[in-house]
mmCIF file of C-alpha atoms and ligand atoms in Angstrom:
data_model
loop_
_atom_site.group_PDB
_atom_site.id
_atom_site.type_symbol
_atom_site.label_atom_id
_atom_site.label_comp_id
_atom_site.label_asym_id
_atom_site.label_seq_id
_atom_site.Cartn_x
_atom_site.Cartn_y
_atom_site.Cartn_z
ATOM 1 C CA MET G 1 -80.716 -161.788 3.335
ATOM 2 C CA THR G 2 -79.497 -159.959 0.224
ATOM 3 C CA THR G 3 -76.237 -158.004 0.229
ATOM 4 C CA THR G 4 -78.138 -154.712 -0.001
ATOM 5 C CA MET G 5 -80.298 -155.629 3.002
ATOM 6 C CA MET G 6 -77.194 -156.631 4.990
ATOM 7 C CA HIS G 7 -75.557 -153.314 4.147
ATOM 8 C CA THR G 8 -78.677 -151.418 5.198
ATOM 9 C CA ALA G 9 -78.837 -153.288 8.534
ATOM 10 C CA ARG G 10 -75.172 -152.515 9.138
ATOM 11 C CA GLU G 11 -75.613 -148.836 8.306
ATOM 12 C CA GLN G 12 -78.638 -148.643 10.598
ATOM 13 C CA ALA G 13 -76.651 -150.158 13.473
ATOM 14 C CA LEU G 14 -73.793 -147.716 12.863
ATOM 15 C CA SER G 15 -76.124 -144.757 12.877
ATOM 16 C CA VAL G 16 -77.754 -146.038 16.109
ATOM 17 C CA GLY G 17 -74.270 -146.063 17.651
ATOM 18 C CA ALA G 18 -73.353 -142.663 16.255
ATOM 19 C CA LYS G 19 -76.455 -141.005 17.700
ATOM 20 C CA ARG G 20 -76.488 -142.803 21.052
ATOM 21 C CA GLU G 21 -76.945 -140.749 24.125
ATOM 22 C CA ILE G 22 -74.539 -142.047 26.771
ATOM 23 C CA ALA G 23 -75.192 -141.175 30.394
ATOM 24 C CA PRO G 24 -74.137 -142.982 33.569
ATOM 25 C CA ARG G 25 -76.490 -144.843 35.876
ATOM 26 C CA ASN G 26 -75.252 -143.648 39.235
ATOM 27 C CA VAL G 27 -75.964 -146.530 41.561
ATOM 28 C CA LYS G 28 -74.294 -148.090 44.594
ATOM 29 C CA PHE G 29 -74.184 -151.828 45.169
ATOM 30 C CA PRO G 30 -73.955 -152.794 48.825
ATOM 31 C CA PHE G 31 -72.430 -156.160 49.692
ATOM 32 C CA ALA G 32 -74.109 -157.630 52.708
ATOM 33 C CA GLY G 33 -72.205 -159.971 54.969
ATOM 34 C CA ASN G 34 -74.091 -163.015 53.709
ATOM 35 C CA THR G 35 -72.345 -163.122 50.304
ATOM 36 C CA PRO G 36 -70.541 -166.455 50.069
ATOM 37 C CA ARG G 37 -66.797 -166.422 49.514
ATOM 38 C CA HIS G 38 -67.185 -168.574 46.375
ATOM 39 C CA TRP G 39 -69.922 -166.427 44.928
ATOM 40 C CA PHE G 40 -69.757 -167.737 41.358
ATOM 41 C CA ASP G 41 -71.240 -171.194 40.730
ATOM 42 C CA ASP G 42 -70.123 -172.149 44.229
ATOM 43 C CA ASP G 43 -66.766 -172.790 42.567
ATOM 44 C CA PRO G 44 -63.317 -171.458 43.600
ATOM 45 C CA TYR G 45 -61.804 -171.594 40.063
ATOM 46 C CA GLN G 46 -64.551 -169.550 38.401
ATOM 47 C CA THR G 47 -64.986 -167.200 41.359
ATOM 48 C CA ASN G 48 -61.292 -166.372 41.232
ATOM 49 C CA VAL G 49 -61.482 -165.747 37.461
ATOM 50 C CA MET G 50 -64.142 -163.125 38.196
ATOM 51 C CA ASN G 51 -62.193 -161.765 41.171
ATOM 52 C CA ALA G 52 -59.088 -161.466 38.966
ATOM 53 C CA LEU G 53 -61.130 -159.379 36.502
ATOM 54 C CA SER G 54 -62.310 -157.180 39.340
ATOM 55 C CA MET G 55 -58.675 -156.636 40.423
ATOM 56 C CA ILE G 56 -57.909 -155.508 36.852
ATOM 57 C CA PHE G 57 -60.872 -153.150 36.302
ATOM 58 C CA PRO G 58 -60.270 -150.084 38.536
ATOM 59 C CA GLU G 59 -56.721 -149.355 37.334
ATOM 60 C CA GLY G 60 -57.687 -150.346 33.772
ATOM 61 C CA GLU G 61 -60.550 -147.886 33.870
ATOM 62 C CA ARG G 62 -58.275 -145.131 35.168
ATOM 63 C CA TYR G 63 -56.038 -145.815 32.124
ATOM 64 C CA PHE G 64 -59.000 -145.698 29.678
ATOM 65 C CA ILE G 65 -60.175 -142.397 31.137
ATOM 66 C CA ALA G 66 -56.693 -140.853 30.799
ATOM 67 C CA ALA G 67 -56.256 -142.175 27.238
ATOM 68 C CA VAL G 68 -59.596 -140.857 25.946
ATOM 69 C CA ARG G 69 -59.195 -137.561 27.778
ATOM 70 C CA SER G 70 -55.710 -137.035 26.307
ATOM 71 C CA LEU G 71 -57.109 -136.950 22.739
ATOM 72 C CA ARG G 72 -60.548 -135.554 23.482
ATOM 73 C CA GLU G 73 -59.747 -132.426 21.447
ATOM 74 C CA TYR G 74 -60.304 -134.551 18.309
ATOM 75 C CA ALA G 75 -63.920 -135.242 19.277
ATOM 76 C CA LYS G 76 -65.027 -132.110 17.452
ATOM 77 C CA ASP G 77 -68.430 -133.498 16.568
ATOM 78 C CA PRO G 78 -70.767 -132.340 19.394
ATOM 79 C CA THR G 79 -72.470 -135.765 19.604
ATOM 80 C CA LEU G 80 -69.141 -137.546 19.983
ATOM 81 C CA ASP G 81 -67.997 -134.971 22.534
ATOM 82 C CA ALA G 82 -71.174 -135.605 24.561
ATOM 83 C CA GLN G 83 -70.555 -139.370 24.259
ATOM 84 C CA VAL G 84 -67.022 -138.840 25.600
ATOM 85 C CA ARG G 85 -68.490 -137.042 28.626
ATOM 86 C CA GLY G 86 -70.830 -140.016 29.194
ATOM 87 C CA PHE G 87 -67.968 -142.493 28.755
ATOM 88 C CA LEU G 88 -65.785 -140.700 31.324
ATOM 89 C CA ALA G 89 -68.652 -140.580 33.830
ATOM 90 C CA GLN G 90 -69.546 -144.255 33.315
ATOM 91 C CA GLU G 91 -65.980 -145.505 33.661
ATOM 92 C CA SER G 92 -65.355 -143.493 36.812
ATOM 93 C CA LEU G 93 -68.501 -144.975 38.394
ATOM 94 C CA HIS G 94 -67.350 -148.466 37.401
ATOM 95 C CA ARG G 95 -64.093 -147.760 39.220
ATOM 96 C CA ARG G 96 -65.962 -146.629 42.310
ATOM 97 C CA GLU G 97 -68.212 -149.712 42.389
ATOM 98 C CA HIS G 98 -65.468 -152.259 41.661
ATOM 99 C CA ASP G 99 -63.390 -150.561 44.366
ATOM 100 C CA ALA G 100 -66.322 -151.133 46.729
ATOM 101 C CA PHE G 101 -66.600 -154.769 45.603
ATOM 102 C CA ASN G 102 -62.842 -155.172 46.032
ATOM 103 C CA ASP G 103 -63.136 -153.721 49.557
ATOM 104 C CA TRP G 104 -65.429 -156.619 50.310
ATOM 105 C CA LEU G 105 -62.852 -159.011 48.802
ATOM 106 C CA ARG G 106 -60.217 -157.337 50.993
ATOM 107 C CA SER G 107 -62.325 -158.251 54.024
ATOM 108 C CA THR G 108 -62.069 -161.905 52.935
ATOM 109 C CA GLY G 109 -58.258 -161.680 53.118
ATOM 110 C CA ILE G 110 -57.284 -160.722 49.556
ATOM 111 C CA ASP G 111 -54.398 -158.241 49.275
ATOM 112 C CA VAL G 112 -56.178 -155.917 46.856
ATOM 113 C CA ASP G 113 -53.463 -153.233 46.987
ATOM 114 C CA PHE G 114 -50.854 -155.680 45.739
ATOM 115 C CA PHE G 115 -52.937 -156.357 42.590
ATOM 116 C CA TYR G 116 -53.600 -152.655 42.060
ATOM 117 C CA GLY G 117 -49.848 -152.003 42.294
ATOM 118 C CA VAL G 118 -49.055 -154.672 39.686
ATOM 119 C CA MET G 119 -51.710 -153.204 37.389
ATOM 120 C CA ARG G 120 -50.340 -149.674 37.760
ATOM 121 C CA ASP G 121 -46.825 -150.866 36.898
ATOM 122 C CA ALA G 122 -48.064 -152.951 33.932
ATOM 123 C CA LEU G 123 -49.993 -150.049 32.458
ATOM 124 C CA ARG G 124 -47.091 -147.648 32.896
ATOM 125 C CA VAL G 125 -44.411 -149.862 31.406
ATOM 126 C CA ASP G 126 -44.601 -148.472 27.854
ATOM 127 C CA GLU G 127 -45.345 -144.861 28.798
ATOM 128 C CA PRO G 128 -41.868 -143.363 28.149
ATOM 129 C CA ILE G 129 -41.672 -144.780 24.624
ATOM 130 C CA THR G 130 -45.233 -144.676 23.310
ATOM 131 C CA SER G 131 -47.663 -142.015 22.139
ATOM 132 C CA LYS G 132 -51.117 -140.892 23.265
ATOM 133 C CA ARG G 133 -52.468 -142.497 20.102
ATOM 134 C CA TRP G 134 -50.903 -145.849 21.016
ATOM 135 C CA ARG G 135 -52.416 -145.725 24.493
ATOM 136 C CA LEU G 136 -55.785 -145.011 22.889
ATOM 137 C CA ALA G 137 -55.272 -148.019 20.557
ATOM 138 C CA VAL G 138 -54.606 -150.127 23.678
ATOM 139 C CA THR G 139 -57.792 -148.704 25.207
ATOM 140 C CA CYS G 140 -59.804 -149.580 22.065
ATOM 141 C CA ALA G 141 -58.508 -153.162 22.194
ATOM 142 C CA LEU G 142 -59.417 -153.516 25.880
ATOM 143 C CA GLU G 143 -62.796 -151.896 25.289
ATOM 144 C CA HIS G 144 -63.441 -154.542 22.638
ATOM 145 C CA PHE G 145 -62.650 -157.182 25.258
ATOM 146 C CA THR G 146 -65.010 -155.634 27.784
ATOM 147 C CA ALA G 147 -67.732 -155.298 25.123
ATOM 148 C CA ILE G 148 -67.570 -158.936 23.999
ATOM 149 C CA ILE G 149 -67.427 -160.209 27.579
ATOM 150 C CA ALA G 150 -70.402 -157.931 28.389
ATOM 151 C CA GLU G 151 -72.339 -159.259 25.389
ATOM 152 C CA GLU G 152 -71.756 -162.787 26.596
ATOM 153 C CA TRP G 153 -72.779 -161.897 30.164
ATOM 154 C CA LEU G 154 -76.071 -160.475 28.956
ATOM 155 C CA THR G 155 -76.874 -163.203 26.436
ATOM 156 C CA ARG G 156 -75.856 -166.367 28.347
ATOM 157 C CA THR G 157 -78.348 -167.026 31.098
ATOM 158 C CA GLU G 158 -76.232 -169.798 32.620
ATOM 159 C CA LEU G 159 -73.283 -167.430 33.018
ATOM 160 C CA ARG G 160 -75.318 -164.663 34.655
ATOM 161 C CA GLU G 161 -77.240 -167.012 36.922
ATOM 162 C CA SER G 162 -74.034 -168.582 38.182
ATOM 163 C CA ALA G 163 -73.357 -165.321 40.036
ATOM 164 C CA HIS G 164 -74.798 -165.012 43.554
ATOM 165 C CA PRO G 165 -77.830 -162.646 43.574
ATOM 166 C CA ASN G 166 -75.963 -160.193 45.865
ATOM 167 C CA VAL G 167 -73.241 -159.728 43.261
ATOM 168 C CA ARG G 168 -75.079 -160.231 39.960
ATOM 169 C CA PRO G 169 -76.568 -156.696 39.618
ATOM 170 C CA LEU G 170 -73.107 -155.075 39.798
ATOM 171 C CA TRP G 171 -71.798 -157.183 36.917
ATOM 172 C CA THR G 172 -74.988 -156.787 34.879
ATOM 173 C CA TRP G 173 -74.924 -152.997 35.335
ATOM 174 C CA HIS G 174 -71.252 -152.901 34.324
ATOM 175 C CA ALA G 175 -71.914 -155.102 31.273
ATOM 176 C CA LEU G 176 -74.815 -152.908 30.182
ATOM 177 C CA GLU G 177 -72.727 -149.739 30.318
ATOM 178 C CA GLU G 178 -69.776 -151.364 28.568
ATOM 179 C CA LEU G 179 -72.079 -152.041 25.622
ATOM 180 C CA ASP G 180 -73.542 -148.566 25.889
ATOM 181 C CA HIS G 181 -70.173 -146.849 25.367
ATOM 182 C CA LYS G 182 -68.364 -149.587 23.422
ATOM 183 C CA ALA G 183 -67.579 -147.350 20.420
ATOM 184 C CA VAL G 184 -66.548 -144.129 22.149
ATOM 185 C CA ALA G 185 -62.797 -144.787 22.477
ATOM 186 C CA PHE G 186 -62.848 -146.282 18.962
ATOM 187 C CA ASP G 187 -64.527 -143.205 17.443
ATOM 188 C CA VAL G 188 -62.099 -140.835 19.184
ATOM 189 C CA TYR G 189 -59.209 -143.001 17.960
ATOM 190 C CA ARG G 190 -60.464 -142.711 14.384
ATOM 191 C CA ALA G 191 -61.083 -138.968 14.724
ATOM 192 C CA ALA G 192 -57.510 -138.606 16.043
ATOM 193 C CA GLY G 193 -56.144 -140.298 12.904
ATOM 194 C CA GLY G 194 -55.503 -143.714 14.494
ATOM 195 C CA THR G 195 -54.527 -146.320 11.912
ATOM 196 C CA TYR G 196 -55.553 -149.932 11.294
ATOM 197 C CA PRO G 197 -52.046 -151.433 11.729
ATOM 198 C CA MET G 198 -51.609 -149.727 15.103
ATOM 199 C CA ARG G 199 -54.931 -150.940 16.483
ATOM 200 C CA ALA G 200 -54.360 -154.488 15.133
ATOM 201 C CA VAL G 201 -50.867 -154.699 16.690
ATOM 202 C CA ALA G 202 -52.227 -153.252 19.941
ATOM 203 C CA MET G 203 -54.894 -155.979 20.005
ATOM 204 C CA VAL G 204 -52.334 -158.783 19.562
ATOM 205 C CA LEU G 205 -50.014 -157.452 22.276
ATOM 206 C CA ILE G 206 -52.855 -156.598 24.635
ATOM 207 C CA THR G 207 -54.370 -160.059 24.266
ATOM 208 C CA ILE G 208 -51.070 -161.635 25.326
ATOM 209 C CA GLY G 209 -50.648 -159.141 28.168
ATOM 210 C CA PHE G 210 -54.255 -159.305 29.355
ATOM 211 C CA VAL G 211 -54.524 -163.102 29.307
ATOM 212 C CA GLY G 212 -51.069 -163.443 30.928
ATOM 213 C CA LEU G 213 -51.855 -160.980 33.691
ATOM 214 C CA ALA G 214 -55.309 -162.448 34.345
ATOM 215 C CA ALA G 215 -53.775 -165.958 34.543
ATOM 216 C CA ASP G 216 -51.125 -164.708 36.970
ATOM 217 C CA PHE G 217 -53.735 -162.976 39.162
ATOM 218 C CA HIS G 218 -55.928 -166.067 39.048
ATOM 219 C CA THR G 219 -53.117 -168.342 40.263
ATOM 220 C CA ARG G 220 -52.237 -165.937 43.090
ATOM 221 C CA LEU G 221 -55.891 -165.761 44.134
ATOM 222 C CA MET G 222 -56.203 -169.570 44.066
ATOM 223 C CA ILE G 223 -53.093 -169.844 46.294
ATOM 224 C CA LYS G 224 -54.456 -167.260 48.751
ATOM 225 C CA ASP G 225 -57.781 -169.136 48.725
ATOM 226 C CA ARG G 226 -55.908 -172.406 49.505
ATOM 227 C CA GLN G 227 -57.447 -173.948 46.383
ATOM 228 C CA LEU G 228 -54.365 -174.397 44.216
ATOM 229 C CA PHE G 229 -54.596 -178.179 44.447
ATOM 230 C CA ASN G 230 -58.372 -178.392 44.178
ATOM 231 C CA VAL G 231 -58.312 -180.627 41.088
ATOM 232 C CA LYS G 232 -62.092 -180.976 41.022
ATOM 233 C CA SER G 233 -62.548 -177.213 40.774
ATOM 234 C CA TYR G 234 -59.836 -176.898 38.116
ATOM 235 C CA LEU G 235 -61.586 -179.536 36.019
ATOM 236 C CA LYS G 236 -65.062 -178.065 36.484
ATOM 237 C CA GLY G 237 -64.037 -174.403 36.101
ATOM 238 C CA GLY G 238 -61.547 -175.180 33.332
ATOM 239 C CA TRP G 239 -64.267 -176.946 31.341
ATOM 240 C CA LYS G 240 -66.784 -174.133 31.874
ATOM 241 C CA CYS G 241 -64.254 -171.479 30.810
ATOM 242 C CA TRP G 242 -62.131 -173.253 28.213
ATOM 243 C CA GLY G 243 -64.222 -176.229 27.030
ATOM 244 C CA PRO G 244 -65.720 -176.324 23.489
ATOM 245 C CA ARG G 245 -68.611 -174.022 24.543
ATOM 246 C CA GLY G 246 -66.588 -172.390 27.303
ATOM 247 C CA TYR G 247 -67.119 -168.811 28.382
ATOM 248 C CA PHE G 248 -63.762 -167.763 26.936
ATOM 249 C CA THR G 249 -63.595 -170.176 23.989
ATOM 250 C CA SER G 250 -66.907 -168.795 22.728
ATOM 251 C CA LEU G 251 -65.450 -165.300 22.533
ATOM 252 C CA LEU G 252 -63.083 -166.219 19.692
ATOM 253 C CA PRO G 253 -65.309 -165.222 16.702
ATOM 254 C CA ALA G 254 -66.188 -161.900 18.343
ATOM 255 C CA TRP G 255 -62.513 -161.278 19.166
ATOM 256 C CA LEU G 256 -61.575 -161.943 15.531
ATOM 257 C CA ARG G 257 -64.107 -159.358 14.289
ATOM 258 C CA TYR G 258 -61.739 -156.679 15.548
ATOM 259 C CA PHE G 259 -59.211 -157.547 12.821
ATOM 260 C CA LYS G 260 -61.522 -156.660 9.952
ATOM 261 C CA ARG G 261 -60.235 -153.506 8.285
ATOM 262 C CA ASP G 262 -63.703 -151.941 8.229
ATOM 263 C CA PHE G 263 -64.569 -153.062 11.771
ATOM 264 C CA HIS G 264 -66.742 -150.812 13.887
ATOM 265 C CA PRO G 265 -68.182 -151.843 17.302
ATOM 266 C CA TRP G 266 -71.739 -150.960 16.247
ATOM 267 C CA GLN G 267 -71.678 -153.433 13.346
ATOM 268 C CA GLN G 268 -72.911 -155.629 16.183
ATOM 269 C CA ASP G 269 -76.133 -153.855 17.125
ATOM 270 C CA ASP G 270 -76.671 -154.289 20.872
ATOM 271 C CA SER G 271 -79.291 -151.576 21.316
ATOM 272 C CA GLU G 272 -82.127 -154.038 22.029
ATOM 273 C CA LEU G 273 -79.998 -155.937 24.519
ATOM 274 C CA ILE G 274 -79.155 -152.687 26.309
ATOM 275 C CA ALA G 275 -82.817 -151.620 26.377
ATOM 276 C CA ARG G 276 -83.895 -155.016 27.769
ATOM 277 C CA TYR G 277 -81.451 -154.921 30.688
ATOM 278 C CA GLU G 278 -82.124 -151.271 31.327
ATOM 279 C CA ARG G 279 -85.757 -152.258 31.952
ATOM 280 C CA GLU G 280 -84.768 -155.303 33.980
ATOM 281 C CA LEU G 281 -82.386 -153.421 36.279
ATOM 282 C CA GLY G 282 -84.780 -150.477 36.540
ATOM 283 C CA ILE G 283 -81.956 -147.960 37.009
ATOM 284 C CA ASP G 284 -82.383 -144.583 35.409
ATOM 285 C CA VAL G 285 -79.539 -142.693 33.798
ATOM 286 C CA ASP G 286 -78.180 -139.708 35.690
ATOM 287 C CA ARG G 287 -77.889 -136.859 33.216
ATOM 288 C CA ALA G 288 -76.406 -134.531 35.824
ATOM 289 C CA ALA G 289 -73.425 -136.805 36.502
HETATM 290 FE FE1 FE2 C 301 -66.038 -150.141 32.758
HETATM 291 FE FE1 FE2 C 302 -65.503 -149.411 29.056
#
């Protein structure tokens, strides 16, 4: 591909992102009693990685909503303002559905409220000394994480099919919408005058914080699950997550993209991926939400 063609493809992807209509798909995911406790690959290690993420999401999403809302006045462009409305609606539905999923986890003996409390404290720790713009930079960094994890969920069949069919649609729906709105916080951040150094520093600190917190939650969940000394599961799950083609190891190039000065989430055009899963899930958007 010539340089001109590459530039054109990139501009096309950016304009697809800029014009995107973002609306929530208002759907409820019931969890019947026959969902196995180790619902991911029949494996405690990997299931508890996913459960740790689900403990993080609802409070994280509350933070994203507050951060974007606090600088919404900068979304003067009507399209971006409409995208913000869609973003807020999508994230609040994600909260509702992960709360419902976490209620099911609570019924298996997990102390969900403890994890929510830790999350609330972690996300409040810098509040007295930081600005709205900083909290939006943190949101952009975490939205990049959710977008690259979502991309992997939708493109790696093995990963998706490891989830029990009762649980898979929730995660696929969430992944789809994370890609849908992946640039909204970023575009508001830019409109609000957010700088490159601030977003790059936020990404470094958030990566340390996010990985540290997820590892802590994972260990606590493994203890509660009485699996802390399950060496076989640590070896299997550790390899699947952190091996050479591991679910997390593979995210490295996409994570690094964020540090390019001219980075924009829609340089990676996911519109076809979104359209494919929209058809597969068969859930319509709810424009009234
Ligand atoms: Fe979300
Ligand atoms: Fe999001």
